[in-house]
Each structure stands twice: as C-alpha cells, then as structure tokens.
C-alpha cells in the first residue's frame, strides 16, 4: 500500500492518502490551496482554491467564488509528483493531513534552507510491532 510522502533527498515524511498543500503567492501575497488524493502510485489534484487574482493567478472560467476564494477543479492528468521549492526568501508551504497542518520544515525537521521537496507516492511505513519483553527476577 502507498501513501503520499514529502521527500527531500533521504528525508521522508509519510502523510496519508490525502493532503492539502497551501502557500502564499510571493508577489500578490494571496493564499492558494490544492487538495491531492492518492490514486495508485499517482497524485490526483482534486480541487484548488485561490483567494484573489493577479500576477498570473487568474482562476479558470468555470471557477466559483465561495467563502472568500475561487474554487475550481484543475483539468490535469494524474501526477507522478509535485515539486516544491523550499526557500528562505518566501514563506514555507503548509501541508495539511486529516489530523494536522504544519509548515514544510516541521514535517521534515532537518530540511536544508534552500532545496526541492517532492510530494509523491511512497510505500506506507510498516506498523510498529509490539515488542515482547521477558522480565526475570
């Protein structure tokens, strides 16, 4: 079974079968969000939201304005990965799972300040086995 992971070199953070990726546009300072769901070993971009327009950020013609953002479904094929540029010059991406939302460096604590991180499928971690300990007097 696969899960969605953040991968940067040898750093790997398993996230689950669905994630939301959020970031602030570096010029317009507008919030973007994209929802991804795992489909086999590929990522399906199921929906997206943007809280404004400008600087190449226009939502598609079929977008619907709701709750302060333009909502739409991108017409993309299944993706093998999404590459994210982590840089000290912009606010970090925020990655949300069903249980938690954290900035990218919190998911990968030893992440270099300037690197590329991939969001992609990886094998699910094996469940931890309970260890049997024998106590002797």
PDB file of C-alpha atoms in Angstrom, residues 11 13-16 32 34 37-38 44 46 52 55 57 62 67 77-78 83 93 98 101 107 110 115 124 131 134:
ATOM      1  CA  UNK A  11      14.318  12.803   4.290  1.00  0.00           C
ATOM      2  CA  UNK A  13       7.648  12.112   5.847  1.00  0.00           C
ATOM      3  CA  UNK A  14       4.671   9.794   5.206  1.00  0.00           C
ATOM      4  CA  UNK A  15       1.438  11.811   5.296  1.00  0.00           C
ATOM      5  CA  UNK A  16      -1.521   9.616   4.358  1.00  0.00           C
ATOM      6  CA  UNK A  32      -3.570  29.280  -2.605  1.00  0.00           C
ATOM      7  CA  UNK A  34      -4.679  22.470  -3.558  1.00  0.00           C
ATOM      8  CA  UNK A  37      -5.620  12.357  -3.182  1.00  0.00           C
ATOM      9  CA  UNK A  38      -3.536   9.265  -3.847  1.00  0.00           C
ATOM     10  CA  UNK A  44      -4.868  13.305  -8.253  1.00  0.00           C
ATOM     11  CA  UNK A  46      -8.986  17.033  -6.910  1.00  0.00           C
ATOM     12  CA  UNK A  52      -7.524  36.572  -5.239  1.00  0.00           C
ATOM     13  CA  UNK A  55       0.252  38.230 -11.390  1.00  0.00           C
ATOM     14  CA  UNK A  57      -3.154  33.876 -10.810  1.00  0.00           C
ATOM     15  CA  UNK A  62     -15.541  27.660 -14.505  1.00  0.00           C
ATOM     16  CA  UNK A  67     -16.279  31.577   1.176  1.00  0.00           C
ATOM     17  CA  UNK A  77      -3.850  14.098 -15.555  1.00  0.00           C
ATOM     18  CA  UNK A  78      -2.682  12.035 -12.592  1.00  0.00           C
ATOM     19  CA  UNK A  83       7.961  19.503  -6.830  1.00  0.00           C
ATOM     20  CA  UNK A  93       4.464  25.733   2.118  1.00  0.00           C
ATOM     21  CA  UNK A  98      -6.622  14.846   8.144  1.00  0.00           C
ATOM     22  CA  UNK A 101      -1.457  21.306   9.391  1.00  0.00           C
ATOM     23  CA  UNK A 107       7.300  17.806   8.633  1.00  0.00           C
ATOM     24  CA  UNK A 110      16.415  18.768   9.187  1.00  0.00           C
ATOM     25  CA  UNK A 115      16.080  22.805  -1.540  1.00  0.00           C
ATOM     26  CA  UNK A 124       3.371   3.050   3.630  1.00  0.00           C
ATOM     27  CA  UNK A 131       7.974  -5.997  21.447  1.00  0.00           C
ATOM     28  CA  UNK A 134      10.643 -11.050  29.338  1.00  0.00           C
TER      29      UNK A 134
END
